[in-house]
XYZ file of C-alpha atoms in Angstrom:
723
model
C 0.000 0.000 0.000
C 1.249 3.450 -0.863
C 1.128 5.232 2.511
C 1.912 8.609 1.016
C -0.915 8.679 -1.535
C -2.861 11.944 -1.431
C -5.786 10.929 -3.639
C -7.923 7.861 -4.100
C -9.416 6.763 -7.400
C -13.004 5.517 -7.459
C -14.575 2.687 -9.444
C -18.369 2.923 -9.794
C -19.886 -0.465 -10.627
C -22.649 0.058 -13.196
C -22.370 -2.979 -15.470
C -25.252 -5.056 -14.105
C -28.424 -5.950 -15.981
C -30.729 -4.446 -13.351
C -32.821 -7.607 -13.467
C -34.824 -6.797 -10.329
C -35.831 -3.412 -11.792
C -37.132 -4.713 -15.104
C -38.860 -3.561 -17.274
C -37.453 -0.105 -16.383
C -33.919 -1.358 -17.033
C -34.793 -2.778 -20.435
C -34.789 0.829 -21.665
C -32.086 2.376 -19.534
C -29.191 1.113 -17.415
C -29.952 1.171 -13.717
C -27.268 3.773 -13.021
C -29.040 6.232 -15.343
C -32.470 5.916 -13.753
C -33.378 9.236 -12.126
C -33.631 9.920 -8.419
C -35.273 13.301 -7.823
C -34.675 14.173 -11.461
C -30.975 13.329 -11.670
C -29.491 9.974 -12.701
C -28.234 7.831 -9.842
C -24.824 7.991 -11.446
C -24.871 11.788 -11.344
C -25.516 11.781 -7.594
C -22.397 9.651 -7.141
C -20.318 11.808 -9.489
C -21.242 15.057 -7.762
C -20.291 13.651 -4.387
C -16.987 12.142 -5.467
C -15.845 14.834 -7.906
C -16.507 17.537 -5.308
C -14.256 15.741 -2.813
C -10.626 16.963 -2.929
C -9.386 13.521 -1.883
C -10.825 11.840 -4.987
C -8.725 11.714 -8.126
C -10.206 9.913 -11.106
C -13.644 8.265 -11.263
C -14.044 5.224 -13.508
C -17.460 3.829 -14.449
C -17.736 0.316 -15.824
C -20.550 -0.787 -18.123
C -21.955 -3.805 -19.922
C -25.768 -3.673 -20.144
C -26.761 -0.757 -22.439
C -23.147 0.350 -22.229
C -23.530 2.811 -25.114
C -25.861 4.942 -22.974
C -23.327 5.032 -20.138
C -20.518 5.887 -22.559
C -22.575 8.728 -24.059
C -23.432 10.077 -20.611
C -19.770 10.210 -19.597
C -18.613 11.659 -22.920
C -21.128 14.499 -22.549
C -20.452 15.161 -18.869
C -19.159 18.679 -18.081
C -16.467 17.198 -15.809
C -15.440 14.420 -18.158
C -11.726 15.265 -17.818
C -11.678 13.292 -14.538
C -13.981 10.542 -15.786
C -13.190 7.318 -17.602
C -15.396 4.541 -18.934
C -14.419 0.870 -18.653
C -16.490 -1.198 -21.114
C -17.106 -4.880 -20.439
C -18.053 -6.748 -23.641
C -18.537 -9.798 -21.425
C -19.747 -9.053 -17.923
C -16.956 -9.597 -15.401
C -18.787 -9.535 -12.067
C -18.139 -7.410 -9.003
C -14.555 -8.627 -8.701
C -13.632 -9.030 -12.342
C -14.562 -5.392 -12.915
C -11.582 -4.377 -10.771
C -9.191 -6.327 -12.944
C -10.862 -5.025 -16.086
C -10.513 -1.396 -15.032
C -7.047 -1.719 -13.480
C -5.272 0.183 -16.253
C -7.519 3.221 -15.700
C -7.040 3.360 -11.922
C -3.813 4.738 -10.501
C -4.188 5.019 -6.721
C -3.424 2.488 -4.026
C -5.836 1.714 -2.443
C -8.894 2.046 -4.680
C -12.385 2.956 -3.537
C -15.177 0.863 -5.069
C -18.889 1.767 -4.918
C -21.980 -0.009 -6.264
C -23.892 2.484 -8.401
C -27.325 1.336 -7.167
C -26.578 2.152 -3.511
C -26.162 5.648 -2.111
C -24.132 5.993 1.075
C -22.385 9.289 1.895
C -19.404 7.961 3.822
C -16.584 10.570 3.795
C -13.711 9.094 1.748
C -11.160 10.745 4.050
C -12.515 8.965 7.133
C -12.687 5.622 5.371
C -9.181 5.993 3.944
C -7.692 6.988 7.306
C -9.278 3.942 8.940
C -8.046 1.653 6.160
C -4.475 2.892 6.397
C -4.441 2.668 10.185
C -5.523 -0.986 10.113
C -3.043 -2.003 7.437
C -5.373 -4.587 5.885
C -5.549 -5.516 2.223
C -9.177 -4.405 2.085
C -11.767 -2.588 4.196
C -15.499 -3.165 3.889
C -17.583 -0.077 4.650
C -20.560 -1.187 6.714
C -23.653 0.385 8.201
C -26.112 -0.349 10.942
C -29.100 -0.827 8.689
C -32.066 -3.212 8.511
C -31.729 -3.526 4.717
C -29.586 -6.655 4.650
C -27.516 -7.327 7.822
C -25.267 -10.229 6.839
C -21.729 -9.185 7.833
C -20.392 -10.219 11.224
C -17.557 -8.315 12.844
C -15.183 -8.904 15.741
C -13.321 -5.796 16.819
C -12.243 -4.134 13.581
C -12.188 -7.292 11.428
C -14.864 -8.929 9.304
C -15.338 -12.543 10.414
C -18.190 -13.730 8.223
C -20.215 -12.688 5.187
C -23.413 -14.709 4.889
C -24.788 -15.314 1.425
C -28.554 -15.256 1.081
C -29.411 -14.923 4.765
C -29.692 -12.283 7.435
C -27.668 -12.630 10.627
C -28.303 -11.520 14.188
C -26.093 -8.708 15.470
C -24.695 -8.117 11.999
C -23.974 -5.113 9.809
C -25.107 -4.283 6.284
C -22.577 -3.975 3.468
C -23.019 -0.573 1.833
C -21.644 -1.622 -1.539
C -18.546 0.468 -0.829
C -15.055 -0.740 0.057
C -11.362 0.099 -0.155
C -8.991 -2.453 -1.633
C -5.236 -2.473 -2.135
C -3.368 -3.181 -5.343
C -1.907 -6.318 -3.758
C -5.415 -7.710 -3.344
C -6.605 -6.767 -6.833
C -3.506 -8.322 -8.372
C -4.807 -11.748 -7.317
C -8.103 -11.297 -9.190
C -8.131 -13.171 -12.528
C -8.085 -10.986 -15.635
C -10.812 -10.995 -18.287
C -12.949 -13.568 -16.489
C -15.944 -13.442 -14.189
C -15.121 -13.046 -10.494
C -17.322 -12.360 -7.463
C -15.621 -9.968 -5.032
C -17.111 -11.958 -2.146
C -14.724 -14.787 -3.024
C -11.830 -12.376 -2.512
C -13.384 -11.161 0.732
C -13.718 -14.751 1.987
C -10.019 -15.388 1.332
C -9.091 -12.213 3.193
C -11.334 -13.167 6.129
C -9.515 -16.491 6.389
C -6.216 -14.687 7.028
C -7.650 -11.840 9.117
C -6.942 -9.246 6.433
C -10.408 -7.736 5.861
C -11.101 -4.681 8.015
C -14.565 -3.443 8.989
C -15.275 0.297 8.980
C -18.711 0.967 10.450
C -20.006 4.441 9.611
C -21.350 6.392 11.337
C -19.936 5.179 14.644
C -23.352 5.476 16.307
C -26.877 5.300 14.941
C -28.363 3.851 11.793
C -26.396 4.420 8.616
C -27.937 6.582 5.845
C -27.999 3.827 3.228
C -30.282 3.990 0.184
C -30.764 0.895 -1.950
C -32.380 1.419 -5.355
C -32.294 -2.150 -6.632
C -36.020 -2.965 -6.934
C -39.180 -1.015 -7.844
C -40.180 -1.126 -4.183
C -36.793 0.237 -3.106
C -36.892 2.848 -5.885
C -40.178 4.218 -4.527
C -38.923 3.966 -0.951
C -35.827 5.991 -1.871
C -38.059 8.831 -3.058
C -40.095 8.626 0.132
C -36.981 8.851 2.283
C -35.676 11.793 0.263
C -38.925 13.757 0.505
C -39.139 16.882 2.632
C -35.430 17.646 2.625
C -34.423 14.088 3.519
C -32.145 13.931 0.478
C -29.357 15.668 2.370
C -29.098 12.783 4.827
C -28.171 10.495 1.947
C -25.557 12.779 0.450
C -27.671 13.813 -2.520
C -26.058 17.158 -3.220
C -28.123 18.701 -5.977
C -30.787 21.278 -6.613
C -33.256 18.413 -6.367
C -32.569 18.242 -2.646
C -34.493 21.494 -2.242
C -37.617 19.907 -3.700
C -38.356 18.278 -7.046
C -40.526 19.960 -9.692
C -43.666 17.979 -8.862
C -46.164 20.192 -10.780
C -48.285 20.587 -7.628
C -51.405 21.747 -9.487
C -51.777 18.336 -11.099
C -49.670 15.990 -8.969
C -50.756 15.880 -5.366
C -50.849 13.532 -2.441
C -47.907 11.985 -0.613
C -44.349 11.921 -1.898
C -43.501 11.485 -5.554
C -41.753 12.949 -8.549
C -42.935 14.103 -11.960
C -40.234 14.806 -14.540
C -40.418 18.285 -16.118
C -40.749 16.711 -19.583
C -43.684 14.502 -18.569
C -47.190 15.401 -19.738
C -49.837 15.195 -17.024
C -53.467 15.773 -17.974
C -55.931 17.819 -15.972
C -57.587 16.374 -12.900
C -54.954 13.713 -12.226
C -53.987 12.534 -8.767
C -50.445 11.279 -8.417
C -49.862 9.742 -5.015
C -46.543 8.198 -3.958
C -45.636 7.671 -7.602
C -42.939 8.475 -10.155
C -43.573 9.821 -13.652
C -40.326 9.768 -15.628
C -39.204 11.831 -18.594
C -41.477 11.939 -21.615
C -44.231 9.913 -19.935
C -47.907 10.746 -20.449
C -50.574 10.562 -17.751
C -54.021 10.860 -19.300
C -56.416 13.428 -17.819
C -58.396 12.217 -14.824
C -56.057 9.323 -14.085
C -55.105 8.223 -10.574
C -51.633 6.884 -9.845
C -50.994 5.230 -6.496
C -47.581 3.680 -5.837
C -46.931 3.538 -9.551
C -43.891 4.118 -11.742
C -44.489 5.352 -15.287
C -41.320 4.798 -17.287
C -39.764 7.056 -19.930
C -42.174 7.678 -22.803
C -44.847 5.380 -21.340
C -48.572 6.130 -21.145
C -50.707 5.675 -18.008
C -54.483 5.919 -18.036
C -57.241 5.327 -15.497
C -56.508 3.854 -12.090
C -52.918 2.594 -11.913
C -51.914 1.165 -8.535
C -48.841 -0.803 -7.469
C -47.582 -1.149 -11.038
C -44.599 -0.299 -13.204
C -45.725 0.845 -16.664
C -43.170 1.108 -19.479
C -43.199 1.036 -23.275
C -41.736 -2.479 -23.072
C -44.172 -4.001 -20.609
C -45.637 -3.821 -17.131
C -45.087 -5.513 -13.798
C -46.650 -5.335 -10.339
C -44.987 -3.507 -7.483
C -45.060 -5.641 -4.392
C -46.610 -3.752 -1.529
C -46.114 -5.975 1.497
C -48.923 -4.276 3.379
C -51.325 -4.539 0.441
C -50.353 -8.147 -0.172
C -50.861 -8.909 3.493
C -54.269 -7.230 3.453
C -55.297 -9.305 0.442
C -54.053 -12.466 2.138
C -55.998 -11.618 5.309
C -59.126 -10.843 3.296
C -59.044 -14.205 1.513
C -58.786 -16.091 4.791
C -61.090 -14.022 6.990
C -63.828 -13.855 4.372
C -64.462 -17.596 4.653
C -67.978 -18.112 5.915
C -66.885 -19.928 9.055
C -64.100 -17.465 9.858
C -61.238 -18.493 12.137
C -62.374 -21.170 14.588
C -63.904 -19.772 17.745
C -63.649 -16.094 16.774
C -66.572 -13.902 17.781
C -68.047 -11.783 14.990
C -68.969 -8.132 15.337
C -68.824 -6.259 18.615
C -67.112 -3.041 19.562
C -63.704 -4.698 19.800
C -63.702 -5.987 16.223
C -65.563 -3.696 13.840
C -65.608 -4.440 10.121
C -63.337 -2.199 8.095
C -64.728 0.548 5.904
C -65.784 -0.464 2.430
C -65.398 -4.148 3.162
C -61.616 -3.873 3.027
C -59.447 -5.403 5.765
C -58.181 -2.903 8.289
C -54.532 -3.463 9.191
C -53.308 -1.778 12.355
C -49.552 -1.949 12.889
C -48.551 -3.486 16.217
C -45.320 -2.558 17.943
C -42.685 -5.281 17.871
C -39.840 -5.862 20.295
C -36.955 -5.541 17.865
C -37.701 -8.001 15.072
C -37.725 -6.826 11.423
C -41.055 -8.654 11.012
C -44.092 -6.440 10.438
C -47.002 -7.436 12.648
C -50.551 -6.164 12.250
C -53.965 -6.655 13.756
C -56.252 -7.543 10.858
C -60.005 -6.900 11.045
C -62.431 -7.885 8.313
C -66.192 -8.324 8.479
C -66.012 -8.341 12.250
C -63.360 -11.067 12.422
C -60.004 -10.360 14.040
C -56.591 -11.986 13.633
C -52.884 -11.145 13.683
C -51.177 -10.863 10.296
C -47.395 -11.206 10.033
C -45.245 -10.155 7.069
C -41.750 -11.643 7.151
C -40.584 -12.148 3.537
C -37.839 -14.756 3.115
C -34.486 -13.606 1.702
C -33.812 -13.974 -2.047
C -31.619 -17.042 -1.511
C -34.053 -18.674 0.880
C -32.418 -20.888 3.536
C -34.251 -24.078 4.467
C -35.756 -24.026 6.950
C -36.289 -20.280 7.001
C -37.503 -18.321 10.029
C -41.187 -18.723 9.155
C -40.876 -22.477 8.685
C -39.048 -22.672 12.000
C -41.775 -20.645 13.699
C -44.464 -23.000 12.425
C -42.488 -26.102 13.425
C -41.991 -24.791 16.963
C -45.639 -23.709 17.182
C -46.722 -27.236 16.310
C -44.272 -28.730 18.822
C -45.475 -26.504 21.660
C -49.125 -27.060 20.839
C -48.493 -30.798 20.907
C -46.962 -30.386 24.360
C -50.076 -28.702 25.720
C -48.591 -25.201 25.694
C -51.044 -22.558 24.583
C -49.745 -20.745 21.504
C -51.504 -18.701 18.792
C -53.584 -20.875 16.489
C -52.545 -20.868 12.844
C -55.250 -19.838 10.377
C -53.200 -19.720 7.180
C -49.641 -19.429 5.883
C -48.074 -18.404 2.573
C -44.460 -19.398 3.122
C -43.251 -18.321 -0.324
C -44.458 -14.775 0.377
C -43.577 -14.931 4.074
C -47.104 -14.222 5.351
C -48.855 -15.779 8.343
C -52.330 -15.296 9.779
C -52.580 -16.208 13.458
C -54.981 -16.083 16.361
C -55.229 -12.656 17.994
C -54.443 -13.145 21.689
C -55.172 -9.534 22.597
C -52.918 -6.774 23.901
C -52.314 -7.670 27.543
C -48.963 -9.233 28.326
C -47.782 -10.353 31.742
C -45.357 -7.427 31.509
C -48.159 -4.834 31.347
C -50.031 -6.465 34.217
C -46.947 -6.418 36.456
C -46.139 -2.827 35.458
C -49.689 -1.700 36.168
C -50.250 -3.405 39.530
C -46.704 -3.874 40.814
C -45.652 -6.362 43.488
C -46.614 -4.304 46.553
C -50.175 -5.443 47.204
C -50.727 -8.988 48.410
C -53.604 -9.687 46.028
C -51.814 -8.518 42.898
C -48.574 -10.212 43.926
C -50.431 -13.492 44.416
C -52.058 -13.155 40.983
C -48.694 -12.450 39.345
C -47.146 -15.419 41.113
C -49.890 -17.724 39.863
C -49.265 -16.504 36.298
C -45.575 -17.312 36.740
C -46.450 -20.757 38.084
C -48.449 -21.379 34.920
C -45.480 -20.179 32.866
C -43.318 -22.698 34.743
C -45.838 -25.480 34.067
C -45.586 -24.628 30.380
C -41.795 -24.563 30.650
C -41.591 -28.048 32.132
C -43.972 -29.288 29.424
C -41.626 -27.868 26.774
C -38.522 -29.381 28.380
C -39.657 -32.856 29.427
C -39.002 -36.129 27.574
C -41.824 -37.599 25.550
C -43.728 -36.743 22.441
C -43.883 -34.927 20.174
C -40.089 -34.696 19.862
C -38.205 -31.514 19.060
C -35.756 -31.439 16.162
C -33.165 -28.727 15.718
C -33.210 -29.482 11.999
C -36.697 -27.917 11.895
C -35.419 -24.469 12.892
C -32.692 -22.222 11.433
C -31.077 -21.661 14.850
C -27.756 -22.986 16.161
C -27.679 -24.633 19.595
C -26.587 -22.837 22.723
C -22.855 -23.500 23.032
C -19.907 -21.825 24.709
C -18.943 -20.065 21.505
C -22.507 -18.874 21.023
C -22.573 -17.419 24.557
C -19.295 -15.570 24.050
C -20.340 -14.073 20.719
C -24.070 -13.425 21.120
C -24.301 -12.587 24.800
C -20.968 -11.484 26.295
C -19.541 -9.690 23.254
C -22.974 -8.355 22.320
C -23.169 -6.753 25.777
C -19.649 -5.386 25.438
C -20.011 -3.991 21.918
C -23.505 -2.539 22.190
C -23.682 -1.364 25.811
C -20.140 -0.890 27.108
C -18.490 0.562 24.015
C -21.576 1.681 22.098
C -24.067 3.202 24.524
C -21.796 3.993 27.490
C -18.873 4.998 25.250
C -16.302 3.284 27.478
C -13.016 2.522 25.723
C -12.616 -1.036 26.963
C -10.966 -4.090 25.401
C -13.124 -7.215 25.375
C -9.942 -9.225 25.814
C -9.730 -8.006 29.419
C -12.885 -9.922 30.337
C -12.857 -12.735 27.766
C -11.420 -15.242 30.234
C -14.058 -14.499 32.845
C -16.838 -14.547 30.256
C -15.597 -17.927 29.055
C -15.574 -19.213 32.630
C -19.105 -17.893 33.103
C -20.227 -19.688 29.940
C -18.640 -22.942 31.101
C -20.275 -22.625 34.512
C -23.646 -22.220 32.817
C -23.053 -25.273 30.627
C -21.660 -27.445 33.421
C -24.911 -29.413 33.624
C -24.523 -30.799 30.110
C -23.239 -34.377 30.198
C -20.799 -34.840 27.354
C -20.315 -38.567 27.891
C -23.607 -40.201 28.850
C -25.402 -41.597 25.837
C -23.486 -39.426 23.374
C -20.450 -40.169 21.238
C -18.098 -37.331 22.248
C -16.674 -37.105 18.735
C -20.079 -35.860 17.579
C -20.102 -32.902 19.950
C -19.401 -29.382 18.694
C -16.095 -27.757 19.476
C -16.878 -25.620 22.522
C -14.067 -23.237 21.745
C -15.367 -22.509 18.264
C -19.001 -22.690 19.236
C -19.760 -25.049 16.376
C -23.217 -26.503 16.053
C -23.168 -29.080 13.288
C -23.132 -32.171 15.504
C -25.951 -31.008 17.736
C -28.173 -30.517 14.699
C -28.184 -34.298 14.279
C -29.307 -35.115 17.829
C -32.711 -36.647 18.232
C -34.827 -35.755 21.242
C -33.866 -38.821 23.276
C -30.138 -38.227 22.724
C -30.491 -34.587 23.710
C -32.265 -35.468 26.955
C -29.506 -37.963 27.808
C -26.944 -35.212 27.252
C -28.789 -32.800 29.544
C -30.154 -30.672 26.714
C -33.775 -29.595 26.363
C -35.962 -27.416 24.190
C -34.990 -23.775 24.811
C -37.289 -20.838 23.956
C -34.419 -18.329 24.460
C -36.684 -15.334 25.069
C -38.970 -16.647 27.784
C -39.923 -13.479 29.649
C -42.893 -11.328 30.597
C -43.202 -9.572 27.221
C -43.659 -12.905 25.479
C -46.363 -14.212 27.817
C -49.879 -13.120 26.887
C -52.715 -12.899 29.391
C -55.322 -13.921 26.838
C -58.951 -14.846 27.296
C -58.817 -18.326 28.749
C -55.382 -18.021 30.324
C -51.678 -17.643 29.676
C -50.229 -18.081 26.180
C -46.672 -18.120 24.808
C -45.484 -16.106 21.780
C -42.244 -15.181 19.954
C -40.719 -18.662 20.044
C -39.013 -18.571 16.628
C -35.574 -18.467 18.310
C -36.001 -21.947 19.824
C -33.049 -24.361 19.888
C -31.355 -27.037 22.016
C -29.932 -25.707 25.257
C -29.632 -26.220 29.018
C -32.966 -26.227 30.891
C -31.926 -23.501 33.343
C -31.613 -20.776 30.697
C -35.329 -20.187 30.138
C -35.975 -20.286 33.885
C -33.291 -17.631 34.408
C -34.782 -15.558 31.594
C -38.198 -15.748 33.268
C -37.224 -15.131 36.902
C -34.403 -12.595 36.438
C -36.382 -10.599 33.878
C -35.444 -6.875 34.181
C -38.836 -5.923 32.762
C -40.636 -7.463 35.755
C -38.197 -6.774 38.665
C -39.467 -9.735 40.653
C -38.959 -9.610 44.462
C -36.373 -12.067 45.784
C -38.787 -13.981 48.011
C -41.159 -14.572 45.082
C -38.259 -15.719 42.920
C -37.163 -18.170 45.600
C -40.630 -19.730 45.847
C -40.802 -20.060 42.085
C -37.335 -21.632 41.911
C -38.468 -24.301 44.348
C -41.723 -24.759 42.445
C -39.795 -25.259 39.209
C -37.393 -27.805 40.698
C -40.265 -29.875 42.076
C -42.255 -29.720 38.831
C -39.319 -30.207 36.449
C -37.754 -33.112 38.334
C -41.161 -34.810 38.505
C -41.548 -34.338 34.736
C -38.123 -35.868 34.048
C -36.397 -32.683 32.872
C -32.699 -33.668 32.826
C -30.342 -32.383 35.507
C -32.957 -30.685 37.681
C -32.828 -31.592 41.398
C -35.983 -31.977 43.458
C -34.589 -29.343 45.827
C -32.281 -26.603 44.496
C -28.704 -27.521 45.432
C -25.828 -25.041 45.761
C -24.216 -26.297 42.544
C -27.464 -26.028 40.624
C -28.093 -22.507 41.981
C -24.642 -21.497 40.744
C -25.533 -22.779 37.294
C -28.803 -20.835 37.362
C -26.998 -17.626 38.379
C -24.473 -18.095 35.561
C -27.320 -18.432 33.079
C -28.988 -15.349 34.555
C -25.786 -13.335 34.127
C -25.377 -14.425 30.503
C -29.030 -13.718 29.778
C -28.822 -10.256 31.353
C -25.771 -9.423 29.232
C -27.764 -10.375 26.140
C -30.689 -8.239 27.299
C -28.438 -5.247 27.973
C -26.910 -5.523 24.508
C -30.404 -5.580 23.025
C -31.591 -2.619 25.130
C -28.625 -0.550 23.954
C -29.007 -1.538 20.305
C -32.769 -1.028 20.148
C -32.897 1.983 22.431
C -29.997 3.924 20.940
C -28.912 2.694 17.523
C -32.384 1.826 16.285
C -34.058 4.810 17.926
C -36.541 3.052 20.219
C -36.042 4.900 23.523
C -38.522 2.762 25.480
C -35.844 0.090 25.797
C -33.324 2.439 27.425
C -35.383 2.744 30.590
C -34.753 -0.921 31.416
C -30.945 -0.617 31.370
C -30.573 0.382 35.078
C -32.659 -2.569 36.329
C -30.769 -5.016 34.110
C -27.383 -3.673 35.243
C -28.444 -3.922 38.875
C -29.577 -7.525 38.383
C -26.377 -8.432 36.513
C -24.225 -6.934 39.259
C -26.180 -8.861 41.892
C -25.683 -12.161 40.032
C -21.942 -11.571 39.669
C -21.586 -10.620 43.329
C -23.288 -13.836 44.383
C -21.119 -15.923 42.052
C -17.910 -14.386 43.520
C -15.781 -15.577 40.598
C -15.662 -12.785 38.012
C -14.039 -9.681 39.566
C -13.066 -7.919 36.326
C -16.509 -8.297 34.839
C -18.096 -7.141 38.098
C -15.873 -4.035 38.195
C -16.839 -3.232 34.616
C -20.551 -3.592 35.411
C -20.191 -1.270 38.402
C -18.376 1.284 36.245
C -21.059 1.095 33.572
C -23.784 1.554 36.188
C -22.186 4.827 37.270
C -21.642 5.967 33.682
C -25.142 5.178 32.481
C -26.763 6.637 35.614
C -25.571 10.042 34.417
C -26.958 9.406 30.917
C -30.444 8.108 31.698
């Protein structure tokens, strides 16, 4: 790497076919589609060419390459622009080799043309040079596609075709050295992810997360849905957040007399007849909208004609296609199911609590979730009520996916006598479920409302917790139906999993992220590992199990445990584990307690869910109540044959329970910090003090983790001043 370089050259990747945006991209390359009246490519060029650190900008092209070439040749700043044609498409990695002769700097900055992300090149370059890696991925905290896992300042995994927990989204932008590009084959197709995987294997791929705090301003324009969403996000001055530096940022020429309602854009050269309504739609150059027409979530391509009512459609001169509106699709799905004459089994019709929607259309009311990207609605139609869930599978759908896992666990729990939402219908290809509506009252709200102070309310709460424990022992006991990890997309609960998804999650999100404490995870790794091993000490790695089939605890592998049948797991001390068994996931429905949000189920030790339930920072259970419930659980679980549970809680077993509670509380604190700060949901922040207090209490009672305890005490003082 040339440490003294003063400029960085940029390669803009614009060669793709734009398949997901067809038919718009049959007429025009994706990079030349307009955003607020300017081509996507122009937004990139203005940002990079205005930056004094950027030298030359090279644009590659294959699909409709003549249009890209003409655009660059006519550009007023063409002296610093070059075009790299690809007669045969070379892929995201091969493009680097193909354009190598036009790029002079070391390192190079590469940006996908269909993603807008205003990371300052100077900051990214300084980070890259300081780390000394062959390449640096530029990542964002974004819900768009989190599939990159990071440890410290290194990328450790890039998942293909699946989302990951506690992961970052690749922005389509990276820095790469000449030494790395030299290894890319010339004049042949190459996927840059293959290069990234090789660099990960040797620890030479750095991770620059920008901005350091908060969600990254990343715009993806790869589908019609994303294209419309980009215009929505840029409305009302929002363009500046995404680095769109143009006159369009001050407001597009929307012809307000004839185009009204919601966000949208009408090109100046478009012809819009009188009396039209254009709502949340795009009318591109040369298009015609016939007088009196209504556009709703529509895109009218260059030179195309739209007439009448056009909703959720792309209209071009070369064809049409629907625009997928997840909410509209979900409403249609709910309507088809709820309109059946019998309705969902047992649902009451009519009444003040379930009015029919206006005009016979289903009424979808968004329900707040607890941090999942799933969209959850209450659906009402013709007096019938249900819960509708939209959770589309990823493009490269893993099997089983999250929805299939949810349904498998639901069936398992129902077979065990645990009350769960009834399933009315499922469209797994679209990722839509229609479930029983269990109401709005969770055990959490009841405890928050009535507290633990009065004897009557405390007794009622305790009885609800006893029922939750009865359900828990039913989930964990031997017998039928069996639970299979192969039915869910979740790894088992191993030492490596604890270190990565609980201890490090707590450290990265709360300690370094929210509290801003400059602390090295290595200082507490040993104690966190010991805490994980203490929690897992009840798992028998010899009885009934061939030890060679066990996962490597150090690496946290999970492949062998996936093959365990239920009987083998019980012999090993493993049981079904909900992994989020707490007051927000226990509904006080008509007819009694019910369990929800079980899609994270896996094999694990039986004490984890009990610790999650009884050391729940949401509920702040009094110690004497917790003690009675611990004894109740031991009696019930041992009688039901749950492995490793004594009839009376022994000192060793209590230590295991406390270790699980500490690990669980670290996971909860990481989630509170991520959701409450990075994802802008402040309601979670208020639970941080209670969780820190409970974590400190567990560590004090364990008397074996002094460094971790000191850190928790320091964080309590730091966060007390912030909350």
